JSON list of C-alpha atoms in Angstrom, two decimals:
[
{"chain": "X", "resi": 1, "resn": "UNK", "atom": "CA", "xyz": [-5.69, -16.87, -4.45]},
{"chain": "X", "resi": 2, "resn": "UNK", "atom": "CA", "xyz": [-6.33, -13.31, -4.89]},
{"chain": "X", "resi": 3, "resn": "UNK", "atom": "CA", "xyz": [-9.21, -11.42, -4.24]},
{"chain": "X", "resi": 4, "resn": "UNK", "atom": "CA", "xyz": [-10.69, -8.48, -6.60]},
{"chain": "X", "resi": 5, "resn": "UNK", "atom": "CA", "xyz": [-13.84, -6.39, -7.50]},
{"chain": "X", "resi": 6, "resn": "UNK", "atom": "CA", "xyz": [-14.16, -4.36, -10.38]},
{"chain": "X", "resi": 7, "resn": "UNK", "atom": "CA", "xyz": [-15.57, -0.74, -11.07]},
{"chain": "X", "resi": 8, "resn": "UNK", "atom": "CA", "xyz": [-16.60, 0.46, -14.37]},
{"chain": "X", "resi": 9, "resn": "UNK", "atom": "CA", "xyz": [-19.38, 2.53, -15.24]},
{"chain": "X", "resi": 10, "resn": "UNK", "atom": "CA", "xyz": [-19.93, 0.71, -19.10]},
{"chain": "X", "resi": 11, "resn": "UNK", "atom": "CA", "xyz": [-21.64, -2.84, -18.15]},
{"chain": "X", "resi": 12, "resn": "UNK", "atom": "CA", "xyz": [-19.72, -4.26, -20.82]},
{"chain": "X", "resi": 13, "resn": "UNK", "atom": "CA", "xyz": [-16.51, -3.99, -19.45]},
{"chain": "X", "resi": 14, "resn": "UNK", "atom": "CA", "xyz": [-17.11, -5.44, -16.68]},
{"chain": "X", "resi": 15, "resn": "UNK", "atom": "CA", "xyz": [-18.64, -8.79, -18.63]},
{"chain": "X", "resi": 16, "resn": "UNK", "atom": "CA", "xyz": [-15.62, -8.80, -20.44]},
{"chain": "X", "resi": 17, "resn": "UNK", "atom": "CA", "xyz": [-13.31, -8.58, -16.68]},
{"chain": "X", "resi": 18, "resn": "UNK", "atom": "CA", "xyz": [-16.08, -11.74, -15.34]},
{"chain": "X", "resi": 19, "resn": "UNK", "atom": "CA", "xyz": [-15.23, -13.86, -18.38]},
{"chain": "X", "resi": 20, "resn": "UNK", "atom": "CA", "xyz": [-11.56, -13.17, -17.85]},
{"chain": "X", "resi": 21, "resn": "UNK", "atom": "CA", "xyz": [-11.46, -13.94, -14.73]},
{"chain": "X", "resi": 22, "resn": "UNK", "atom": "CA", "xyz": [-13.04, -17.06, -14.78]},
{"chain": "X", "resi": 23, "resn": "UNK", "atom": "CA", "xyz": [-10.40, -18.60, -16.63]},
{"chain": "X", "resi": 24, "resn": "UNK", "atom": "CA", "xyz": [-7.95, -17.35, -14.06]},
{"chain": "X", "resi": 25, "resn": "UNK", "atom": "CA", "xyz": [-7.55, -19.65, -11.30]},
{"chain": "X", "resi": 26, "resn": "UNK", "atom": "CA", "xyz": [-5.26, -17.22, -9.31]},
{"chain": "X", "resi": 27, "resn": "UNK", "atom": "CA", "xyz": [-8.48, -14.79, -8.29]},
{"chain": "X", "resi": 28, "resn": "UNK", "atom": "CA", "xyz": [-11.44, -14.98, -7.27]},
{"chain": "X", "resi": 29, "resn": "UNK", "atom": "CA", "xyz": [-13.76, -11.92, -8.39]},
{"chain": "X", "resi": 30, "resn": "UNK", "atom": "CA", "xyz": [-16.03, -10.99, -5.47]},
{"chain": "X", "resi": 31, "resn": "UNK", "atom": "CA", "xyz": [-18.27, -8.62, -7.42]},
{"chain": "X", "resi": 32, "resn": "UNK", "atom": "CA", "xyz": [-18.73, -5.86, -9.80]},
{"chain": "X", "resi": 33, "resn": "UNK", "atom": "CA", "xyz": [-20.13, -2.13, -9.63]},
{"chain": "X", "resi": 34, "resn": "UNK", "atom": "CA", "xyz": [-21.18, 0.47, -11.61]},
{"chain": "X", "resi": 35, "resn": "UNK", "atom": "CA", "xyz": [-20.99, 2.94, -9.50]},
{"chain": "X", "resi": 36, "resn": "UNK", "atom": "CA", "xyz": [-18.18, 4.37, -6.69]},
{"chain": "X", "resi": 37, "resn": "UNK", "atom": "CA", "xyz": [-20.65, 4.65, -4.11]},
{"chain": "X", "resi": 38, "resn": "UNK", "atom": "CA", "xyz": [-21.44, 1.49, -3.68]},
{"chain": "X", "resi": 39, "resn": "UNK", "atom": "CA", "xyz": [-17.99, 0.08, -4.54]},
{"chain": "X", "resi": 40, "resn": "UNK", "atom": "CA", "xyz": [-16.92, 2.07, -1.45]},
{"chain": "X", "resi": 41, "resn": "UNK", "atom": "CA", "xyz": [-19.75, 0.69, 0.92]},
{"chain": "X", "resi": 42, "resn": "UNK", "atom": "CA", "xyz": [-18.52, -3.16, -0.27]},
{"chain": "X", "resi": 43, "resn": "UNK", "atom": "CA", "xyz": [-15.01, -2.40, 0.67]},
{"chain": "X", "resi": 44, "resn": "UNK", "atom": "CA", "xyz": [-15.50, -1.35, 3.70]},
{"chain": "X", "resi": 45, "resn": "UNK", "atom": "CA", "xyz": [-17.20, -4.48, 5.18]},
{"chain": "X", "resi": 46, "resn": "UNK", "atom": "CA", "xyz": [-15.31, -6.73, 2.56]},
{"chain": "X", "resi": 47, "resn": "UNK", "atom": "CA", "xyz": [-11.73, -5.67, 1.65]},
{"chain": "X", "resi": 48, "resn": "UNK", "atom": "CA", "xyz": [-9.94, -7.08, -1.22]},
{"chain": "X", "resi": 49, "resn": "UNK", "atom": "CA", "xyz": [-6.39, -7.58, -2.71]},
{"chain": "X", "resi": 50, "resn": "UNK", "atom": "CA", "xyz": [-7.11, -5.87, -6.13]},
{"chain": "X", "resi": 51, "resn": "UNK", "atom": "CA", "xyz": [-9.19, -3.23, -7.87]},
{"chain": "X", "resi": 52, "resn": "UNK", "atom": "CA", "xyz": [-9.69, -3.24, -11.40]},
{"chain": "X", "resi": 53, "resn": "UNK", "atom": "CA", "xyz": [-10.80, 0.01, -11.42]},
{"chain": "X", "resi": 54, "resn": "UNK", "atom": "CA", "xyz": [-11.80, 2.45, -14.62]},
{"chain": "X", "resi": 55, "resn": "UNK", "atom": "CA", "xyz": [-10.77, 5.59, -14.87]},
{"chain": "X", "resi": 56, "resn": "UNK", "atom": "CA", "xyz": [-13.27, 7.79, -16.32]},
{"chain": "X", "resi": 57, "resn": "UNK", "atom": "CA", "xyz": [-16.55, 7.74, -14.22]},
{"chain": "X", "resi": 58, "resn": "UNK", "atom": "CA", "xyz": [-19.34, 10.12, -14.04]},
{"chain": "X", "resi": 59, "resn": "UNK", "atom": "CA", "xyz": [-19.44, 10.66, -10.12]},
{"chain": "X", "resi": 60, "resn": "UNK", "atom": "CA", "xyz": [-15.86, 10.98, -9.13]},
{"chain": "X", "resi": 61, "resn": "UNK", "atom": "CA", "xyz": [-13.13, 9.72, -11.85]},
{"chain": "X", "resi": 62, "resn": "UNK", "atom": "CA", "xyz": [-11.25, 6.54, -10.68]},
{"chain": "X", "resi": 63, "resn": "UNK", "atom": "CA", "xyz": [-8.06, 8.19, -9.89]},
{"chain": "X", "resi": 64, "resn": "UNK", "atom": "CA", "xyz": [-9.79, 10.38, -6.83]},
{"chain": "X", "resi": 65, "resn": "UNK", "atom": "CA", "xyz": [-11.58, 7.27, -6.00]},
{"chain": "X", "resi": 66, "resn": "UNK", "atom": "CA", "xyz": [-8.12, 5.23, -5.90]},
{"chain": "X", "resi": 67, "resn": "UNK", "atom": "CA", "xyz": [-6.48, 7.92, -4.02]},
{"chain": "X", "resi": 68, "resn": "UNK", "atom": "CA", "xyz": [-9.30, 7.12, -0.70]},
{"chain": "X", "resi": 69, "resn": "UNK", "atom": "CA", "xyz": [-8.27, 3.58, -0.93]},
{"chain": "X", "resi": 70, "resn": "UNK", "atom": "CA", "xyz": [-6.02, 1.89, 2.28]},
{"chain": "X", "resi": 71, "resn": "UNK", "atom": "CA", "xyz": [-2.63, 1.65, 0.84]},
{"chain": "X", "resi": 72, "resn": "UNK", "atom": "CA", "xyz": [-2.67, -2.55, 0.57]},
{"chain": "X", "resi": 73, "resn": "UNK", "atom": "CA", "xyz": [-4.86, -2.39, -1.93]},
{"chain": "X", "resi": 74, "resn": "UNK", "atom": "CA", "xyz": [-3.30, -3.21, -5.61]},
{"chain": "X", "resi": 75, "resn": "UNK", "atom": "CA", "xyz": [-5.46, -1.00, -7.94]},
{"chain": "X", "resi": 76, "resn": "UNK", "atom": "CA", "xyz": [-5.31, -1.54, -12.27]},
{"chain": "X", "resi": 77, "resn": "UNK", "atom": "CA", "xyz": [-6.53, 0.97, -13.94]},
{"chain": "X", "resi": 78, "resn": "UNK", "atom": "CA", "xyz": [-8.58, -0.30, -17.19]},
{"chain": "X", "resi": 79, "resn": "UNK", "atom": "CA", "xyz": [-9.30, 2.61, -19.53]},
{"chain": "X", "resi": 80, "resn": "UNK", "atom": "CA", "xyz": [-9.51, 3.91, -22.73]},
{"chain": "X", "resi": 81, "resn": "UNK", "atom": "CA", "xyz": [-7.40, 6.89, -21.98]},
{"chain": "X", "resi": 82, "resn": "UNK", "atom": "CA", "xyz": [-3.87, 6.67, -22.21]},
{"chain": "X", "resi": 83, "resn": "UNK", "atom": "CA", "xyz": [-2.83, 10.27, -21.11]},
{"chain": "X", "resi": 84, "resn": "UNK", "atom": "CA", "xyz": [-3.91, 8.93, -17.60]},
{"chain": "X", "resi": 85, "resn": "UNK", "atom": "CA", "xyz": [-1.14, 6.50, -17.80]},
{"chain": "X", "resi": 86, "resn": "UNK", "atom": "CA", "xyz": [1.63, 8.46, -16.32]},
{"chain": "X", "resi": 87, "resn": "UNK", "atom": "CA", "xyz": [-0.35, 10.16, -13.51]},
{"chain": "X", "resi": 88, "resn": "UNK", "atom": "CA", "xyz": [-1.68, 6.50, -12.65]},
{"chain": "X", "resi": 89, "resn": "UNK", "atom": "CA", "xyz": [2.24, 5.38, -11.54]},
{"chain": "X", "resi": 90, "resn": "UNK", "atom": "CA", "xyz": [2.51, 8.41, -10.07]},
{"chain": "X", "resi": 91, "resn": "UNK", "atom": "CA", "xyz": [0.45, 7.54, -7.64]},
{"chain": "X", "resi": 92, "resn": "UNK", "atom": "CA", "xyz": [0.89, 3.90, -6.82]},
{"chain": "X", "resi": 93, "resn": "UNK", "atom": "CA", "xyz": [-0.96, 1.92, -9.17]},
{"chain": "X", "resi": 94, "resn": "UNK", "atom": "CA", "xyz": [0.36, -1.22, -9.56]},
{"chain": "X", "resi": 95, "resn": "UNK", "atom": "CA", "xyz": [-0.73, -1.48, -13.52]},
{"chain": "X", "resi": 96, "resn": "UNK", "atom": "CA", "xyz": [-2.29, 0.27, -16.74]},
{"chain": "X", "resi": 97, "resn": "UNK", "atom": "CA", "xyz": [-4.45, -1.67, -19.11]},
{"chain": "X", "resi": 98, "resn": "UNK", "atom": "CA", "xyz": [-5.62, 0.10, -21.81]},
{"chain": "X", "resi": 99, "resn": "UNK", "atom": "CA", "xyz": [-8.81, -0.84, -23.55]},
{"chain": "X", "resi": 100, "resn": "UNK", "atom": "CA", "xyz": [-9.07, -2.88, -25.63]},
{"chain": "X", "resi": 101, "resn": "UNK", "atom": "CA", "xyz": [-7.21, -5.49, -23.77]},
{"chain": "X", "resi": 102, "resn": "UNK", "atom": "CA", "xyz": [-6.40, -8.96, -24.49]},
{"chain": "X", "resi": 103, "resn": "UNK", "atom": "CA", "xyz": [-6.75, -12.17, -22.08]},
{"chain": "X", "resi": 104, "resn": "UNK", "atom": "CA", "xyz": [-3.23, -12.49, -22.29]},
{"chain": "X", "resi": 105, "resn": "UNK", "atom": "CA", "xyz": [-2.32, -9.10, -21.25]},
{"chain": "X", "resi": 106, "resn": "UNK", "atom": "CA", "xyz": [-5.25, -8.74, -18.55]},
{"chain": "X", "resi": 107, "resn": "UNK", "atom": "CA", "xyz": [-3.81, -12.60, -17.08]},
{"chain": "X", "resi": 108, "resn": "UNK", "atom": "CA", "xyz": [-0.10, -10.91, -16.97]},
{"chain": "X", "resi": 109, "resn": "UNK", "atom": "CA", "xyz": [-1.65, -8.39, -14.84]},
{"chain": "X", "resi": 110, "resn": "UNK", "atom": "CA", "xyz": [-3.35, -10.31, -12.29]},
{"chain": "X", "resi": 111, "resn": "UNK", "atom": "CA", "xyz": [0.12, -13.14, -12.15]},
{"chain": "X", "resi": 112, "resn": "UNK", "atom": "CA", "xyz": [1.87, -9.71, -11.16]},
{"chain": "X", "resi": 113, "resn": "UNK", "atom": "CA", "xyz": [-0.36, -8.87, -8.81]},
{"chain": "X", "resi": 114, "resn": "UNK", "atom": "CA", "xyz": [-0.93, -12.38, -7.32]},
{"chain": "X", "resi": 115, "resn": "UNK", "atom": "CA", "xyz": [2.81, -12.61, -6.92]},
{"chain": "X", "resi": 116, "resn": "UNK", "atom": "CA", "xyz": [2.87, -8.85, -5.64]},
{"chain": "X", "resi": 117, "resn": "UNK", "atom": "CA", "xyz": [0.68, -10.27, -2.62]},
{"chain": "X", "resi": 118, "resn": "UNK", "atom": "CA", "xyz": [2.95, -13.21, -2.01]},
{"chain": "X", "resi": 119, "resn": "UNK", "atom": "CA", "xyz": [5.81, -10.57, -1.23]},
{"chain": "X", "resi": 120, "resn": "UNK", "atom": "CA", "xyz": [4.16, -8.29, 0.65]},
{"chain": "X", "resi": 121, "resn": "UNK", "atom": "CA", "xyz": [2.89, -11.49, 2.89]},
{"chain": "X", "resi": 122, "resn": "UNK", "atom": "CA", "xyz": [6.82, -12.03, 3.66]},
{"chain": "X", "resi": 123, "resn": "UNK", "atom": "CA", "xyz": [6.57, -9.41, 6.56]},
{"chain": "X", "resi": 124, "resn": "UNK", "atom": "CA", "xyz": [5.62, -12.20, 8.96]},
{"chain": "X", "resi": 125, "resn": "UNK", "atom": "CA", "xyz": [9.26, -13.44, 7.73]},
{"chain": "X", "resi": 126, "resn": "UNK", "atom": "CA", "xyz": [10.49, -10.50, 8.98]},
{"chain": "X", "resi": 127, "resn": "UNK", "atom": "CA", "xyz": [10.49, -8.37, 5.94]},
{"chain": "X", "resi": 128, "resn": "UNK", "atom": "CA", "xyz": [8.48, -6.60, 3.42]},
{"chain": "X", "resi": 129, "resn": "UNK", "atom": "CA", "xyz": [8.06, -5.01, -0.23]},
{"chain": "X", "resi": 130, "resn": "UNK", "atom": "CA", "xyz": [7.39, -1.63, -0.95]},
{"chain": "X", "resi": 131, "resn": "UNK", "atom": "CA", "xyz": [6.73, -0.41, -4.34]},
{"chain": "X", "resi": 132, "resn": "UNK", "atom": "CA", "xyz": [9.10, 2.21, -5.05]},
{"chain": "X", "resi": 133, "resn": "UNK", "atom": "CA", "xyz": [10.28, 3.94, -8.65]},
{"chain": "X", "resi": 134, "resn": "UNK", "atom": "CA", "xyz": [8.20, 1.30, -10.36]},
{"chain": "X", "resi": 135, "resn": "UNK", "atom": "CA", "xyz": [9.67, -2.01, -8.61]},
{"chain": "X", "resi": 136, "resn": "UNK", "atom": "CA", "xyz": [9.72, -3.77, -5.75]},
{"chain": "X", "resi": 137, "resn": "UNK", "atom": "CA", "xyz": [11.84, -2.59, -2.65]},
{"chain": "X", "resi": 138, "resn": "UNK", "atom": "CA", "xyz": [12.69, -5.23, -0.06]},
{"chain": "X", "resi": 139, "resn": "UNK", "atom": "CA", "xyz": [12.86, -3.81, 3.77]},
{"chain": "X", "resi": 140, "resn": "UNK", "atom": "CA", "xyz": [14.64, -6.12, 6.63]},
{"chain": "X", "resi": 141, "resn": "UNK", "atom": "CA", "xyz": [13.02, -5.30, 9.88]},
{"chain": "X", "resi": 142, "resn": "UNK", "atom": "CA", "xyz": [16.41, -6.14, 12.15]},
{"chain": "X", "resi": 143, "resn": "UNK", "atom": "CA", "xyz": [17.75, -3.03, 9.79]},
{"chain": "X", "resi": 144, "resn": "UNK", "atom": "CA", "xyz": [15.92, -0.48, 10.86]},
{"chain": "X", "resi": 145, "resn": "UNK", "atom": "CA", "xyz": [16.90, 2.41, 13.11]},
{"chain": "X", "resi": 146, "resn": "UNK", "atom": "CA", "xyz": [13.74, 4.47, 12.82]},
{"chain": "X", "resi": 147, "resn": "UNK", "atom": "CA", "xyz": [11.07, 6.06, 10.47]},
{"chain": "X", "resi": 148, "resn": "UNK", "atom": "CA", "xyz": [9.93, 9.20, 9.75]},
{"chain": "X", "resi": 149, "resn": "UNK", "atom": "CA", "xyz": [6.56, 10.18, 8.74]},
{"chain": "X", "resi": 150, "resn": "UNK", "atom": "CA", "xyz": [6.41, 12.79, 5.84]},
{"chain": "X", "resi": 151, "resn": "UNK", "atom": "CA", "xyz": [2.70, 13.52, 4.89]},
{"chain": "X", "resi": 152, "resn": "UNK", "atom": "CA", "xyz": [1.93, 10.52, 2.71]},
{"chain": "X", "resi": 153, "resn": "UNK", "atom": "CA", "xyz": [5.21, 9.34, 3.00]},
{"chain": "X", "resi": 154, "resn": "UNK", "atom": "CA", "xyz": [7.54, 7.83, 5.18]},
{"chain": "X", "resi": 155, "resn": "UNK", "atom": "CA", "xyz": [11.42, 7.91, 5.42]},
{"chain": "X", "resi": 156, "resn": "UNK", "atom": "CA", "xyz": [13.08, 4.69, 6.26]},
{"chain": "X", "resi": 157, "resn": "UNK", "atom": "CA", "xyz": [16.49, 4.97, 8.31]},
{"chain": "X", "resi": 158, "resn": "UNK", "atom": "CA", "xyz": [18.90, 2.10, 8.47]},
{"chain": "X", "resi": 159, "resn": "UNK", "atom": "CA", "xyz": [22.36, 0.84, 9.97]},
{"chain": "X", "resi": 160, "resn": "UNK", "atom": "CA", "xyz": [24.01, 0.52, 7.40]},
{"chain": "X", "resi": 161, "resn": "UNK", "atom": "CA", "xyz": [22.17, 1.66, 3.78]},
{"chain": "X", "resi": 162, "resn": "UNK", "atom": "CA", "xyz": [21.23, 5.04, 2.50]},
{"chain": "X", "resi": 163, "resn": "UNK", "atom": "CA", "xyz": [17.41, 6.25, 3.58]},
{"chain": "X", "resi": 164, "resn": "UNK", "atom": "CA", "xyz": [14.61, 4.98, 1.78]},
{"chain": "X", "resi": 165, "resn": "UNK", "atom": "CA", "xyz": [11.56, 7.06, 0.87]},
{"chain": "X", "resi": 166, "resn": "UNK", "atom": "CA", "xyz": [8.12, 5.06, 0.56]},
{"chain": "X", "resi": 167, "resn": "UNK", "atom": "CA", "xyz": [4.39, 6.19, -0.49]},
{"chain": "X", "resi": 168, "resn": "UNK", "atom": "CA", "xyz": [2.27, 4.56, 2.40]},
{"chain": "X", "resi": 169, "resn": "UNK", "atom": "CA", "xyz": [1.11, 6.85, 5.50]},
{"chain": "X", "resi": 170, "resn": "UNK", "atom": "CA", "xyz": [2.54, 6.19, 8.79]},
{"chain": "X", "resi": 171, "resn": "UNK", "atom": "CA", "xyz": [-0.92, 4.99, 10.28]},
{"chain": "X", "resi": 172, "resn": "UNK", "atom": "CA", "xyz": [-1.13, 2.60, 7.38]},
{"chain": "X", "resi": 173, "resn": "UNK", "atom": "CA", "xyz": [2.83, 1.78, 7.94]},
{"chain": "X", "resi": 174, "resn": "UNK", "atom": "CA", "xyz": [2.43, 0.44, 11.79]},
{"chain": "X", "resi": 175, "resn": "UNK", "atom": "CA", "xyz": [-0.17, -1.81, 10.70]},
{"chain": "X", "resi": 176, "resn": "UNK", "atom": "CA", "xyz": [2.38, -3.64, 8.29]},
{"chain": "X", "resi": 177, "resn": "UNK", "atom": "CA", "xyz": [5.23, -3.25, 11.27]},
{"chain": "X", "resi": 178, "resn": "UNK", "atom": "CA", "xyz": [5.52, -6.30, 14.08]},
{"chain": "X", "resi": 179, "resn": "UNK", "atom": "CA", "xyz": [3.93, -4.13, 17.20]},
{"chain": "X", "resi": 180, "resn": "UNK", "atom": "CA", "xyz": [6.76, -6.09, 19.65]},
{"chain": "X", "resi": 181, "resn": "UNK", "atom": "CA", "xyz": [9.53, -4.50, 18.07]},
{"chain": "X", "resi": 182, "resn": "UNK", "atom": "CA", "xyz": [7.77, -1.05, 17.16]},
{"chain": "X", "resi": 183, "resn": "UNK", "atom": "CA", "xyz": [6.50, 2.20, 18.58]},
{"chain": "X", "resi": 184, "resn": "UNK", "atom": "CA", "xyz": [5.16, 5.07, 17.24]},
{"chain": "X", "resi": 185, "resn": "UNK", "atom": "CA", "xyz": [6.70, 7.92, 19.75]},
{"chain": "X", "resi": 186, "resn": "UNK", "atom": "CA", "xyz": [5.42, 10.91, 18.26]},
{"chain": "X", "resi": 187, "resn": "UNK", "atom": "CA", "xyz": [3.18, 11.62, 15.29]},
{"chain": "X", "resi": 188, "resn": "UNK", "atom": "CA", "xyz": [5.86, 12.09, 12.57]},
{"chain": "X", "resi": 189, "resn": "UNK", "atom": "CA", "xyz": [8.59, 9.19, 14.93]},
{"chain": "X", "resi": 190, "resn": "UNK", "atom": "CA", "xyz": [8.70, 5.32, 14.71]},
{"chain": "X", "resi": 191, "resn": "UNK", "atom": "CA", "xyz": [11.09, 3.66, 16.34]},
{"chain": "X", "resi": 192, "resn": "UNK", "atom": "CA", "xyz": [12.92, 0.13, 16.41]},
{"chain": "X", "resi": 193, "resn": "UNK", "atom": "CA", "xyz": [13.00, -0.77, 20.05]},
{"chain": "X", "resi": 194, "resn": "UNK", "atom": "CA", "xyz": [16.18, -3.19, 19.51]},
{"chain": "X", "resi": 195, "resn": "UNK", "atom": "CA", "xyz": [18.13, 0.00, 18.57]},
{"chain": "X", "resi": 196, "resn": "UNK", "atom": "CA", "xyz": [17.60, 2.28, 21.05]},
{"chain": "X", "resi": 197, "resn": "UNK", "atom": "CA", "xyz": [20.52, 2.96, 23.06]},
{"chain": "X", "resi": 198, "resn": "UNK", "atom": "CA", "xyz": [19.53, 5.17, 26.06]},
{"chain": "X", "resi": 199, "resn": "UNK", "atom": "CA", "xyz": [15.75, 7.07, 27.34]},
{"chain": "X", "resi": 200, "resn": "UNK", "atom": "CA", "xyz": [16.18, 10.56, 28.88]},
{"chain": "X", "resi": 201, "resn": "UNK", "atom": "CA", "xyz": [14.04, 13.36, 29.35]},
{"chain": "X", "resi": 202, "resn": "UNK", "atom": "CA", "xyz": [11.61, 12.89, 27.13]},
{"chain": "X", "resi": 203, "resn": "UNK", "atom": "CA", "xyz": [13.95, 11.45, 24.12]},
{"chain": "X", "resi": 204, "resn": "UNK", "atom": "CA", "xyz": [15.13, 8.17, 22.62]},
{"chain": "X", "resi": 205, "resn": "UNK", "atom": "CA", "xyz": [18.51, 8.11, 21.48]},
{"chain": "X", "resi": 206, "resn": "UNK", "atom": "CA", "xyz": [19.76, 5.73, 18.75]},
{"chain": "X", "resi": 207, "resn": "UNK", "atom": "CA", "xyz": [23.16, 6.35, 18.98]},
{"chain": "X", "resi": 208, "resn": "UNK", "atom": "CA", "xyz": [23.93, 9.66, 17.91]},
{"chain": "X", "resi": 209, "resn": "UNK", "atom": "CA", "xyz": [20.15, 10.30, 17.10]},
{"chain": "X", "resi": 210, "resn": "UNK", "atom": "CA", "xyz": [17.96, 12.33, 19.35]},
{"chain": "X", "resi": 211, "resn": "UNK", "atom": "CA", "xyz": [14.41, 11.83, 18.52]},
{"chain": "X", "resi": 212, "resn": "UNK", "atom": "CA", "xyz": [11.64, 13.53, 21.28]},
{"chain": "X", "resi": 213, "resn": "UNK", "atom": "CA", "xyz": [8.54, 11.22, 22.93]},
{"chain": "X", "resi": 214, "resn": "UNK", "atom": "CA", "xyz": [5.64, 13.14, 22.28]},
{"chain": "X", "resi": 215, "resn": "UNK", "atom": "CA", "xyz": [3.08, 13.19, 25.47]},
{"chain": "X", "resi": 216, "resn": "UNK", "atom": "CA", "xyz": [0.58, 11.40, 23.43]},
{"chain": "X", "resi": 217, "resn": "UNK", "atom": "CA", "xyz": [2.78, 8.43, 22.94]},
{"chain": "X", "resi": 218, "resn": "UNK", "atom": "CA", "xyz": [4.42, 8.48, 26.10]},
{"chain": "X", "resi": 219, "resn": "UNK", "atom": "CA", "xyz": [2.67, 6.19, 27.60]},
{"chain": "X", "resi": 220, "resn": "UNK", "atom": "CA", "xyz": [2.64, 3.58, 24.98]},
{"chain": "X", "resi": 221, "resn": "UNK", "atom": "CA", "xyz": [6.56, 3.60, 24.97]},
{"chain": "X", "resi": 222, "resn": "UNK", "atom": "CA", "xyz": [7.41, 3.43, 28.47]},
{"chain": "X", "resi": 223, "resn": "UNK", "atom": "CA", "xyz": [5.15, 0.12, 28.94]},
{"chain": "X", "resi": 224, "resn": "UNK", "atom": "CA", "xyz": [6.95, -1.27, 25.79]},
{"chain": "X", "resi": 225, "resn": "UNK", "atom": "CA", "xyz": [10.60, -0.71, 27.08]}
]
C-alpha cells in the first residue's frame, strides 16, 4: 500500500484524483489541499509516499513547492501545461500526467510508483534504487568505497564500477545508508567502514585514497572504528 495526498488549487481535480483512487487498491489517499500552505503543515506531521501535485498554483507554483520536499517523496505532476514536462524530469519527478487524464493512465502511474517504493524498501537487503537518467539505478552497499557530497548531489565511488552521480543530498543520503557500516567524516566525505585500510593523522585511507576527518566528525568516527 502506498500512501499519497494531492495538491491542486481547481476543486475539481482533485474529485476527479478521490474517485480514481478509490478504485485503486494499491494507495490509500490521506487527504487533499487546495492550498501549499497547508499541504506543507500535513506533511510535516504526516509524511507520505506520493504527491500528486499540480503545477500551476497561485501562491508558489508546484515545481518550487516540489523542490522543498525530502527527497523520498515520489511527486506526479498533474497539469494542463505540457512545456513543464521537461523541467519536471529534470528535477526528479517520478511522472507527468497531463490533464485530461484517463483512469488508465493515472492507475499506470500509481503501479509505477507503488513498485518504485517496493525497490527503494530493498536497502534493508542491503541495497537500494536511485533514480538516475530516467530509470532505476541499483546500488550494492558491500560495493562501496566512499561518497562524495556535491551540493544536491552525491558521487558514488566503487571497487570495481565507474562513479555514479545521484540527485539526493548527503543529509538525506545517510538516512537511506545502514549507520553500522557508515560515517559521515567530513561535510562533503562518507565513508564505508569495511574499506578503510589504515587511520592517520587526521585521514582515512582506502587504499590509495586519502580522504581528511573533519573535527566535527571526528568524534563520531573514532567511536565507530
Amino acid at each position: 500500500m502506498i500512501t499519497a495526498i494531492a495538491l491542486d488549487d481547481e476543486l475539481p481535480s482533485l474529485e476527479i484524483i478521490e474517485a480514481f483512487c478509490a478504485n485503486i487498491e494499491e494507495i490509500d489517499l490521506k487527504k487533499t489541499f487546495l492550498k501549499t500552505s497547508e499541504a506543507r503543515y500535513f506533511l510535516e506531521n504526516n509524511p507520505v509516499d506520493l504527491l500528486f501535485l499540480d503545477i500551476n498554483m497561485p501562491a508558489a507554483s508546484g515545481i518550487d513547492f516540489y523542490k522543498t520536499l525530502p527527497q523520498e517523496t515520489l511527486v506526479i505532476f498533474t497539469t494542463a501545461y505540457k512545456e513543464y514536462a521537461v523541467e519536471s524530469y529534470e528535477i526528479g519527478a517520478f511522472d507527468y500526467l497531463l490533464k485530461p487524464f484517463s483512469f488508465q493512465r493515472f492507475k499506470m502511474a500509481v503501479d509505477r510508483a507503488a513498485e518504485q517504493k517496493k525497490l527503494l524498501s530493498a536497502h534493508d537487503e542491503g541495497f537500494i534504487y536511485f533514480r538516475v537518467d530516467y530509470g532505476l539505478v541499483k546500488v550494492v552497499f558491500s560495493e562501496i568505497l566512499y561518497i562524495e557530497g556535491q551540493d544536491n548531489y552525491v558521487k558514488f565511488y566503487f571497487e570495481n564500477q565507474k562513479s555514479l552521480l545521484v540527485r539526493i543530498t548527503i543529509k538525506e543520503l545517510l538516512e537511506k545508508l545502514p549507520e553500522q557500516h557508515f560515517c559521515r567524516i567530513h561535510r562533503s566525505s562518507i565513508v564505508s567502514l569495511a574499506k578503510i585500510t589504515s587511520f592517520r593523522h587526521k585521514t582515512v585511507y582506502i587504499k590509495d585514497i586519502a580522504l581528511p576527518v573533519g573535527n566535527t566528525y571526528e568524534e563520531d568516527f573514532l567511536k565507530k572504528i
